[in-house]
XYZ file of C-alpha atoms in Angstrom:
298
model
C 36.090 -180.134 -12.523
C 33.864 -177.078 -12.451
C 34.783 -174.548 -15.047
C 32.912 -171.405 -14.797
C 31.515 -170.199 -18.304
C 32.308 -166.045 -17.953
C 31.615 -163.007 -20.392
C 33.973 -160.728 -21.742
C 32.945 -157.232 -21.893
C 34.587 -153.672 -20.984
C 33.980 -150.431 -19.074
C 34.862 -147.682 -17.026
C 35.389 -146.449 -13.718
C 33.147 -144.363 -11.881
C 33.316 -143.065 -8.758
C 31.070 -144.018 -5.795
C 29.376 -141.250 -5.647
C 28.221 -141.716 -1.525
C 31.433 -141.265 -1.314
C 31.598 -138.007 -3.513
C 31.141 -134.459 -2.485
C 31.121 -130.931 -3.822
C 31.485 -128.463 -0.699
C 30.469 -124.890 -0.199
C 28.791 -122.397 1.678
C 25.512 -122.058 3.369
C 26.038 -118.899 3.970
C 27.009 -115.759 1.601
C 31.031 -113.778 2.774
C 34.382 -113.713 1.879
C 37.056 -116.043 1.769
C 39.534 -115.002 5.026
C 41.622 -118.239 4.943
C 42.174 -121.773 3.547
C 43.852 -124.517 5.052
C 43.801 -127.659 2.022
C 45.121 -127.798 -1.638
C 44.630 -130.019 -4.072
C 45.815 -133.058 -3.213
C 45.341 -132.978 0.184
C 44.201 -136.017 1.879
C 41.220 -134.314 4.858
C 38.905 -136.028 7.514
C 35.083 -135.885 7.873
C 34.435 -132.402 9.642
C 37.833 -131.357 9.146
C 38.062 -127.866 8.839
C 38.688 -126.996 4.961
C 38.602 -122.558 5.219
C 36.488 -120.012 6.893
C 34.674 -117.224 5.476
C 33.940 -113.756 7.065
C 30.113 -112.871 7.054
C 29.132 -109.384 9.400
C 25.180 -111.630 8.912
C 27.242 -113.937 12.094
C 27.653 -111.421 13.989
C 23.597 -109.921 13.174
C 22.374 -113.565 13.819
C 24.666 -114.170 17.631
C 22.597 -110.273 18.724
C 19.172 -111.850 17.441
C 19.665 -114.263 20.053
C 20.887 -112.614 23.228
C 18.098 -109.563 22.475
C 15.570 -113.497 21.747
C 16.876 -114.310 24.687
C 16.523 -111.839 26.449
C 13.191 -111.796 25.583
C 12.665 -114.658 26.478
C 13.118 -114.759 30.041
C 11.751 -112.084 30.938
C 8.383 -112.739 30.011
C 8.810 -116.313 31.514
C 8.962 -113.982 34.470
C 6.976 -111.804 34.350
C 4.057 -114.439 32.888
C 5.696 -116.860 36.419
C 4.802 -114.370 38.366
C 0.896 -113.075 37.122
C 0.351 -116.539 36.861
C 1.141 -117.420 41.000
C -0.301 -113.950 41.343
C -3.963 -115.355 39.624
C -4.096 -118.241 41.390
C -4.282 -116.518 44.659
C -7.303 -115.027 42.969
C -4.983 -111.218 43.171
C -3.923 -110.517 39.257
C -6.372 -110.253 37.004
C -7.416 -113.383 33.997
C -7.009 -110.004 30.890
C -3.383 -109.508 32.067
C -2.093 -113.431 32.705
C -3.984 -114.203 28.949
C -1.829 -110.833 27.745
C 1.460 -112.573 29.564
C 0.720 -115.333 28.691
C 0.958 -114.782 24.714
C 4.131 -112.608 25.603
C 4.849 -115.507 27.007
C 5.033 -118.085 23.981
C 5.845 -115.554 21.468
C 9.031 -115.872 23.384
C 9.410 -119.286 22.496
C 8.532 -119.474 19.373
C 11.191 -115.892 18.852
C 13.688 -117.877 20.307
C 13.474 -121.684 19.145
C 14.203 -119.857 15.433
C 17.161 -117.635 17.124
C 18.508 -120.987 18.346
C 18.373 -122.718 14.906
C 19.668 -119.835 12.637
C 22.855 -119.898 15.151
C 22.900 -123.889 14.386
C 23.019 -123.946 10.448
C 25.929 -121.162 11.131
C 27.041 -123.208 12.556
C 27.952 -120.815 15.692
C 27.910 -122.628 19.730
C 24.714 -121.603 22.007
C 26.294 -122.654 24.656
C 28.805 -119.526 24.356
C 26.541 -117.234 23.923
C 24.882 -118.355 27.176
C 27.016 -116.475 29.325
C 27.087 -113.001 27.843
C 25.459 -110.158 29.197
C 26.286 -107.041 26.372
C 25.067 -106.821 23.837
C 26.167 -103.405 22.654
C 30.039 -104.968 22.873
C 30.181 -107.739 19.416
C 34.554 -108.403 19.144
C 33.646 -111.295 21.420
C 31.159 -112.402 19.061
C 32.577 -114.844 16.145
C 32.380 -113.039 12.507
C 34.132 -116.339 10.988
C 32.311 -119.535 9.113
C 33.761 -123.216 8.709
C 33.546 -124.741 5.645
C 34.091 -128.344 6.466
C 34.346 -131.539 4.661
C 31.535 -133.563 5.036
C 33.252 -137.389 3.976
C 37.138 -138.359 4.730
C 39.492 -138.017 0.589
C 41.171 -136.364 -1.109
C 41.134 -132.493 -2.674
C 40.443 -132.961 -6.233
C 39.823 -129.472 -7.119
C 39.694 -126.553 -4.998
C 37.738 -123.717 -6.926
C 38.369 -120.293 -4.479
C 40.980 -118.093 -3.282
C 41.470 -115.619 -0.150
C 39.911 -112.553 -0.417
C 37.064 -114.369 -2.798
C 33.095 -113.218 -2.447
C 31.623 -116.935 -2.434
C 27.914 -116.959 -2.509
C 25.591 -119.288 -0.964
C 25.390 -121.225 -4.254
C 29.605 -120.543 -5.144
C 31.198 -124.973 -5.200
C 34.312 -124.228 -3.308
C 36.746 -127.596 -2.839
C 35.108 -131.148 -4.218
C 36.564 -134.087 -2.435
C 35.877 -137.336 -3.371
C 36.773 -140.482 -2.142
C 38.247 -143.399 -3.411
C 38.236 -146.172 -1.985
C 35.655 -148.118 -3.011
C 34.828 -147.706 -6.681
C 32.005 -148.524 -9.377
C 32.585 -150.241 -12.345
C 30.667 -149.196 -15.235
C 30.199 -152.193 -17.616
C 28.614 -152.072 -21.267
C 26.830 -155.427 -22.333
C 25.757 -156.143 -26.051
C 21.530 -157.767 -26.081
C 22.812 -160.828 -26.422
C 24.645 -162.213 -23.696
C 22.025 -159.238 -20.988
C 19.926 -163.719 -20.389
C 23.458 -164.105 -18.265
C 24.197 -161.367 -16.486
C 21.950 -160.972 -12.788
C 22.937 -158.773 -9.565
C 25.792 -161.229 -7.149
C 26.989 -162.649 -10.234
C 31.019 -162.876 -9.430
C 33.624 -160.628 -11.262
C 37.198 -159.734 -12.087
C 38.973 -157.170 -14.132
C 42.071 -156.923 -16.639
C 44.243 -153.964 -15.993
C 46.584 -153.090 -18.673
C 48.987 -150.795 -16.367
C 48.994 -153.075 -14.080
C 48.875 -157.251 -15.706
C 49.582 -158.934 -11.023
C 47.236 -156.897 -10.129
C 43.708 -158.941 -9.109
C 40.313 -156.998 -8.461
C 37.050 -159.315 -7.449
C 33.936 -157.806 -7.373
C 30.120 -158.444 -7.805
C 27.160 -157.122 -9.586
C 24.827 -154.934 -7.795
C 22.943 -153.539 -10.658
C 21.240 -154.603 -13.286
C 20.483 -150.506 -15.413
C 16.849 -151.534 -16.963
C 17.698 -148.951 -19.581
C 18.732 -150.098 -23.523
C 21.330 -147.645 -24.428
C 19.798 -148.348 -28.752
C 23.205 -146.151 -30.184
C 26.156 -148.782 -27.747
C 23.767 -151.434 -28.323
C 24.440 -152.650 -24.847
C 23.153 -152.101 -20.179
C 25.140 -151.021 -18.492
C 25.412 -152.864 -15.255
C 27.787 -151.844 -12.017
C 29.794 -153.284 -10.480
C 31.221 -152.526 -7.019
C 35.239 -152.056 -6.326
C 36.798 -152.899 -3.158
C 39.620 -149.960 -4.793
C 42.062 -149.631 -0.751
C 45.372 -149.871 -2.625
C 43.407 -146.606 -4.937
C 45.397 -147.687 -7.402
C 41.588 -148.069 -9.580
C 41.312 -144.014 -10.181
C 38.005 -143.061 -12.584
C 37.688 -142.521 -15.751
C 39.437 -145.189 -16.038
C 38.737 -148.218 -19.082
C 39.305 -150.742 -18.308
C 38.622 -155.424 -19.830
C 35.890 -157.598 -17.491
C 34.887 -161.202 -17.044
C 31.974 -162.128 -15.224
C 31.256 -164.837 -14.383
C 27.824 -165.989 -15.133
C 27.691 -169.880 -14.885
C 29.123 -173.505 -12.414
C 29.059 -176.472 -15.600
C 31.287 -180.096 -14.337
C 32.556 -180.675 -17.746
C 35.619 -182.532 -18.730
C 38.768 -180.577 -18.543
C 42.885 -181.645 -18.459
C 45.887 -178.141 -17.171
C 47.549 -176.101 -19.656
C 50.834 -178.346 -19.769
C 48.535 -181.468 -21.361
C 47.807 -179.654 -24.464
C 50.714 -180.183 -27.446
C 50.345 -177.517 -30.096
C 51.631 -178.227 -33.731
C 50.310 -175.403 -36.722
C 46.704 -174.101 -36.162
C 46.264 -177.676 -34.379
C 46.405 -178.982 -30.615
C 46.128 -182.890 -29.540
C 45.868 -184.767 -26.271
C 47.980 -187.784 -25.768
C 45.960 -190.311 -24.018
C 47.582 -193.252 -22.754
C 45.540 -196.686 -23.645
C 45.954 -200.628 -22.906
C 46.194 -201.465 -27.146
C 48.941 -203.197 -27.904
C 51.054 -202.892 -31.155
C 53.253 -205.896 -32.908
C 56.929 -204.016 -33.370
C 58.884 -206.097 -36.161
C 62.746 -206.813 -35.080
C 65.761 -208.228 -37.362
C 68.363 -209.770 -36.292
C 71.962 -209.441 -38.200
C 71.518 -212.114 -40.752
C 68.315 -209.823 -41.359
C 66.146 -212.435 -39.582
C 62.805 -210.483 -38.299
C 60.986 -211.627 -35.010
C 57.989 -210.764 -33.940
C 57.510 -208.938 -30.595
C 54.536 -207.109 -28.746
C 54.533 -203.342 -26.917
């Protein structure tokens, strides 16, 4: 039957970097509220904390002023354009108003982009009229998770001032993980992408995990005399934890060989035997009660 040859290697469970995120703020501010703890499961888009920063208010005021300037410039330009078409207005005045209008458009687009960066709703401000009353303007910036996963560390406290370079949360999703296996140089020629891999876990020997080789590193580790081979594993039950050591079998080839069930093998000390039925005839000598012999065949 077909028997798979395999290479037995050791390795380590690694985080899938596409499912890992260190989360911070794009603006500095003071921590107002924190909604999650270490170990909490969060979903993509969920708010983890909010920070307070008066720059948010300034950005909204800047947008309202830019919007007002844009609307005024647009009205004046359109009015002068109509007068010019009726041969009433001055071309010089039209040119100036056009330049003012184009400048106002750029200013408004810039202010709009700042609102997007600060996660401030523009639609709410479009009906805002009194720019002298800032109490209704948004003062808080939400910190949201870009991925679903578990909060493995929280590096902030309420009242702490954070910079835009501060890491606030570390979120990891371990539903898929990588296994980095160390393959010795003499075995490397037999390993390639797409080969089946099974894991042997000492913590649960009855749990079976299977994956495939996704990548064979092109850099040789001169100290270990090995090459890293990466395997993608479905870890929906999340029993494989990052940095856990594992042993694995990489199935490198399929061969048709003569095989027997394990139950057919008899062991005597260090020797192993297989009994085979043959057509050989064996003569057995039987003796009667008088001691006379008779030949029989078996």
